[in-house]
Amino acid sequence: MAFAIPGTSDDIAGRVDLETCHPFFGSVLDADQFVQAAVLPNLPAERERLRVIDFGGGQGLLLDRCINALARRGIECDALVVDANPGFVARALARGVDAVVGEIASYSGKPADIVLMRLVLHYNSAPVQQAMLANARRHLAADGVFALQYETGDTMACSLRNRIAGLCADATGSEARFWVEPDRLVSWLHEAGFTGVSVVNEPGYESDVVALLRNAWQRQSDTLSAAGLSEASFYRACTDIVFDSREGPDSGGVHSKEGRLALGTRYPLLCATADSPHTLPLSGGSLNVGC
């Protein structure tokens, strides 16, 4: 079954180099902190070889750092990136990481001891995100760990992003990206069959609203322009959405800071298991998310 992936379509149309356009995805430090916080403390016991899948692994940096970290512990890996962007897959292969073109929600392969998914959920609609999580669960071995990081915020922050995503989807006739609130995401994980869901880290920062809108336009400009939505019309519509959100009952997420509008953004890093619940350690580290 094929799924529409609005974020991937935008990246392909814009010929996006992920690690250049969004430095977080090219950061060795951030990749290493993900591995140290979510993977290394939760390895299956007494194993000399592990299978690892990075769903939506992009150009392969995170998986490459995971392979290196496990190798330093004497653990060999059968490791694979699954990503729907052929350009990203080509970059991963050039890096020396095995990779295939595939959609996360419908990929079918061997079960893995470690399944990774970092900041890809919001590329997709809500129903597709649920299908992605269900497929991640299907690919997780009984004693394995699922490490997931996603972009979110409070009720207003998610609503604002979703309204802007809806504006873009209406203009192009495509599926809308979706930002899920934390409680709902945990419910989705339980519905998918995960247990032992724990937050191991929760970095966050304040996003400049103007910069967010500018980035949204730049990332989707080719698609939106082709659909007849001009840059000026896009910004006017987004401005209406932002100020309408500020006047609503849940307007606490957007606030003034040093003369500019800011929006709280969070990046929870979760671990989940597929067997009996257990307590995962809380990392003392701090992911430096700056994308």
Coordinates of N, CA, C and O in Angstrom, one line a residue, residues 186-259:
V186 N 1.7 9.0 22.9 CA 1.8 7.8 23.7 C 0.7 6.9 23.5 O 0.8 5.6 23.5
S187 N -0.5 7.4 23.4 CA -1.7 6.5 23.1 C -1.5 5.8 21.8 O -1.8 4.6 21.7
W188 N -1.0 6.4 20.8 CA -0.7 5.8 19.5 C 0.3 4.6 19.7 O 0.1 3.6 19.1
L189 N 1.3 4.9 20.5 CA 2.3 3.8 20.7 C 1.7 2.6 21.4 O 1.9 1.5 21.0
H190 N 0.8 2.9 22.4 CA 0.2 1.7 23.1 C -0.8 1.0 22.1 O -0.8 -0.2 22.1
E191 N -1.5 1.8 21.3 CA -2.4 1.1 20.3 C -1.6 0.3 19.3 O -2.1 -0.7 18.8
A192 N -0.4 0.7 19.0 CA 0.5 -0.1 18.1 C 1.0 -1.3 18.7 O 1.6 -2.2 18.0
G193 N 1.0 -1.4 20.0 CA 1.5 -2.6 20.7 C 2.7 -2.4 21.4 O 3.3 -3.4 21.9
F194 N 3.2 -1.2 21.6 CA 4.4 -0.9 22.4 C 4.0 -0.9 23.9 O 2.9 -0.5 24.3
T195 N 5.0 -1.3 24.7 CA 4.9 -1.1 26.2 C 6.1 -0.5 26.7 O 7.1 -0.3 26.0
G196 N 6.1 -0.2 28.0 CA 7.3 0.3 28.6 C 7.8 1.6 28.0 O 9.0 1.9 27.8
V197 N 6.8 2.5 27.6 CA 7.1 3.8 26.9 C 7.7 4.7 28.0 O 7.1 5.0 29.0
S198 N 8.9 5.3 27.7 CA 9.5 6.2 28.7 C 10.2 7.3 27.9 O 10.8 7.1 26.8
V199 N 10.2 8.5 28.5 CA 10.9 9.6 28.0 C 12.3 9.6 28.5 O 12.5 9.6 29.8
V200 N 13.3 9.6 27.7 CA 14.7 9.6 28.1 C 15.4 10.9 28.0 O 16.4 11.2 28.6
N201 N 14.7 11.8 27.3 CA 15.3 13.2 27.1 C 14.2 14.0 26.5 O 13.4 13.5 25.7
E202 N 14.2 15.3 26.8 CA 13.2 16.2 26.2 C 13.7 17.6 26.0 O 13.4 18.6 26.6
P203 N 14.6 17.7 25.0 CA 15.1 19.1 24.7 C 14.1 19.9 24.1 O 13.1 19.4 23.5
G204 N 14.2 21.2 24.1 CA 13.3 22.1 23.5 C 13.9 23.5 23.4 O 15.0 23.8 23.9
Y205 N 13.3 24.3 22.6 CA 13.7 25.7 22.5 C 12.6 26.5 22.0 O 11.5 26.0 21.7
E206 N 12.8 27.8 21.9 CA 11.7 28.8 21.4 C 12.0 29.1 20.0 O 13.1 29.6 19.6
S207 N 11.0 28.8 19.1 CA 11.2 29.0 17.7 C 10.7 30.4 17.4 O 9.6 30.8 17.9
D208 N 11.4 31.2 16.6 CA 10.9 32.4 16.1 C 9.8 32.2 15.0 O 10.0 31.5 14.1
V209 N 8.6 32.7 15.3 CA 7.5 32.4 14.4 C 7.7 32.9 13.0 O 7.4 32.2 12.0
V210 N 8.4 34.1 12.8 CA 8.6 34.5 11.4 C 9.6 33.6 10.7 O 9.4 33.2 9.5
A211 N 10.6 33.1 11.4 CA 11.6 32.2 10.8 C 10.9 30.8 10.5 O 11.2 30.2 9.4
L212 N 9.9 30.4 11.3 CA 9.2 29.2 11.0 C 8.4 29.3 9.7 O 8.4 28.4 8.9
L213 N 7.7 30.4 9.6 CA 6.9 30.7 8.4 C 7.8 30.8 7.2 O 7.5 30.2 6.1
R214 N 9.0 31.4 7.3 CA 9.9 31.6 6.2 C 10.4 30.2 5.8 O 10.5 29.9 4.6
N215 N 10.8 29.4 6.8 CA 11.3 28.0 6.5 C 10.2 27.2 5.8 O 10.4 26.4 4.9
A216 N 8.9 27.3 6.3 CA 7.8 26.6 5.7 C 7.6 26.9 4.2 O 7.4 26.1 3.4
W217 N 7.7 28.2 3.9 CA 7.6 28.6 2.5 C 8.8 28.1 1.7 O 8.6 27.6 0.6
Q218 N 10.0 28.3 2.2 CA 11.2 27.9 1.4 C 11.2 26.4 1.1 O 11.6 26.0 0.0
R219 N 10.7 25.6 2.1 CA 10.8 24.2 1.9 C 9.7 23.7 0.9 O 9.9 22.6 0.3
Q220 N 8.6 24.5 0.8 CA 7.5 24.0 0.0 C 7.2 25.0 -1.2 O 6.2 24.9 -1.8
S221 N 8.1 25.9 -1.4 CA 7.8 27.0 -2.4 C 7.6 26.5 -3.8 O 6.7 27.0 -4.5
D222 N 8.3 25.5 -4.3 CA 8.1 25.0 -5.6 C 6.7 24.4 -5.7 O 6.0 24.6 -6.7
T223 N 6.3 23.6 -4.8 CA 5.0 22.9 -4.8 C 3.9 23.9 -4.7 O 2.9 23.9 -5.4
L224 N 4.0 24.9 -3.7 CA 3.0 25.8 -3.5 C 2.8 26.8 -4.7 O 1.7 27.1 -5.1
S225 N 4.0 27.2 -5.2 CA 3.9 28.1 -6.4 C 3.3 27.4 -7.6 O 2.5 28.0 -8.3
A226 N 3.6 26.2 -7.8 CA 3.0 25.4 -8.9 C 1.5 25.3 -8.7 O 0.8 25.2 -9.7
A227 N 1.1 25.3 -7.5 CA -0.4 25.2 -7.2 C -1.1 26.5 -7.3 O -2.3 26.6 -7.1
G228 N -0.3 27.6 -7.5 CA -0.9 28.9 -7.7 C -1.0 29.8 -6.4 O -1.6 30.8 -6.4
L229 N -0.3 29.3 -5.4 CA -0.3 30.1 -4.1 C 1.0 31.0 -4.1 O 2.1 30.4 -4.1
S230 N 0.9 32.3 -4.2 CA 2.0 33.2 -4.2 C 2.6 33.3 -2.8 O 2.0 33.0 -1.8
E231 N 3.9 33.7 -2.8 CA 4.5 33.9 -1.5 C 3.8 34.9 -0.6 O 3.6 34.7 0.6
A232 N 3.4 36.0 -1.2 CA 2.6 37.1 -0.5 C 1.3 36.5 0.1 O 1.0 36.8 1.2
S233 N 0.6 35.7 -0.7 CA -0.7 35.2 -0.3 C -0.4 34.2 0.9 O -1.2 34.1 1.8
F234 N 0.6 33.4 0.8 CA 1.0 32.5 1.8 C 1.2 33.2 3.1 O 0.7 32.8 4.2
Y235 N 2.0 34.3 3.1 CA 2.4 35.0 4.4 C 1.2 35.7 4.9 O 1.0 35.7 6.2
R236 N 0.3 36.2 4.1 CA -0.9 36.9 4.6 C -1.8 35.9 5.3 O -2.3 36.2 6.4
A237 N -2.0 34.7 4.7 CA -2.9 33.7 5.3 C -2.3 33.2 6.6 O -3.0 33.0 7.6
C238 N -0.9 33.0 6.6 CA -0.3 32.5 7.8 C -0.4 33.6 9.0 O -0.5 33.2 10.1
T239 N -0.2 34.8 8.6 CA -0.3 35.9 9.6 C -1.7 35.9 10.2 O -1.8 36.0 11.5
D240 N -2.7 35.7 9.4 CA -4.1 35.6 10.0 C -4.2 34.4 11.0 O -4.8 34.5 12.0
I241 N -3.6 33.3 10.6 CA -3.7 32.1 11.5 C -2.9 32.4 12.8 O -3.4 32.1 13.9
V242 N -1.8 33.0 12.7 CA -1.0 33.3 13.9 C -1.7 34.2 14.9 O -1.8 33.9 16.1
F243 N -2.3 35.3 14.3 CA -2.9 36.2 15.2 C -4.3 35.7 15.7 O -4.7 36.0 16.8
D244 N -4.9 34.9 14.9 CA -6.2 34.2 15.4 C -5.8 33.3 16.5 O -6.6 33.2 17.5
S245 N -4.7 32.6 16.4 CA -4.3 31.6 17.5 C -3.9 32.4 18.7 O -4.2 31.9 19.8
R246 N -3.3 33.6 18.6 CA -3.0 34.3 19.8 C -4.2 34.8 20.6 O -4.1 35.0 21.8
E247 N -5.3 35.0 19.9 CA -6.5 35.4 20.6 C -7.4 34.3 21.1 O -8.4 34.5 21.7
G248 N -7.0 33.1 20.9 CA -7.8 31.9 21.3 C -7.5 31.6 22.8 O -6.7 32.1 23.4
P249 N -8.3 30.6 23.3 CA -8.2 30.2 24.7 C -6.9 29.5 25.0 O -6.5 29.5 26.2
D250 N -6.2 28.9 24.0 CA -5.0 28.2 24.3 C -3.8 28.9 23.7 O -2.9 28.3 23.0
S251 N -3.7 30.2 23.9 CA -2.7 31.0 23.2 C -1.4 31.1 23.9 O -0.5 31.9 23.5
G252 N -1.2 30.3 25.0 CA 0.0 30.5 25.8 C 1.2 30.1 25.0 O 2.3 30.5 25.4
G253 N 1.1 29.3 24.0 CA 2.3 28.8 23.3 C 3.0 29.9 22.5 O 4.2 29.9 22.4
V254 N 2.3 30.8 21.9 CA 2.9 31.9 21.2 C 3.0 33.1 22.1 O 2.0 33.5 22.7
H255 N 4.2 33.7 22.2 CA 4.4 34.8 23.1 C 5.4 35.7 22.5 O 6.2 35.4 21.6
S256 N 5.4 36.9 23.1 CA 6.4 37.9 22.6 C 7.7 37.7 23.4 O 7.7 37.5 24.6
K257 N 8.8 37.8 22.6 CA 10.1 37.7 23.3 C 11.0 38.7 22.5 O 11.3 38.5 21.3
E258 N 11.5 39.7 23.2 CA 12.4 40.7 22.7 C 11.9 41.3 21.4 O 12.6 41.4 20.4
G259 N 10.6 41.6 21.4 CA 10.0 42.2 20.3 C 9.6 41.4 19.1 O 9.1 41.8 18.1

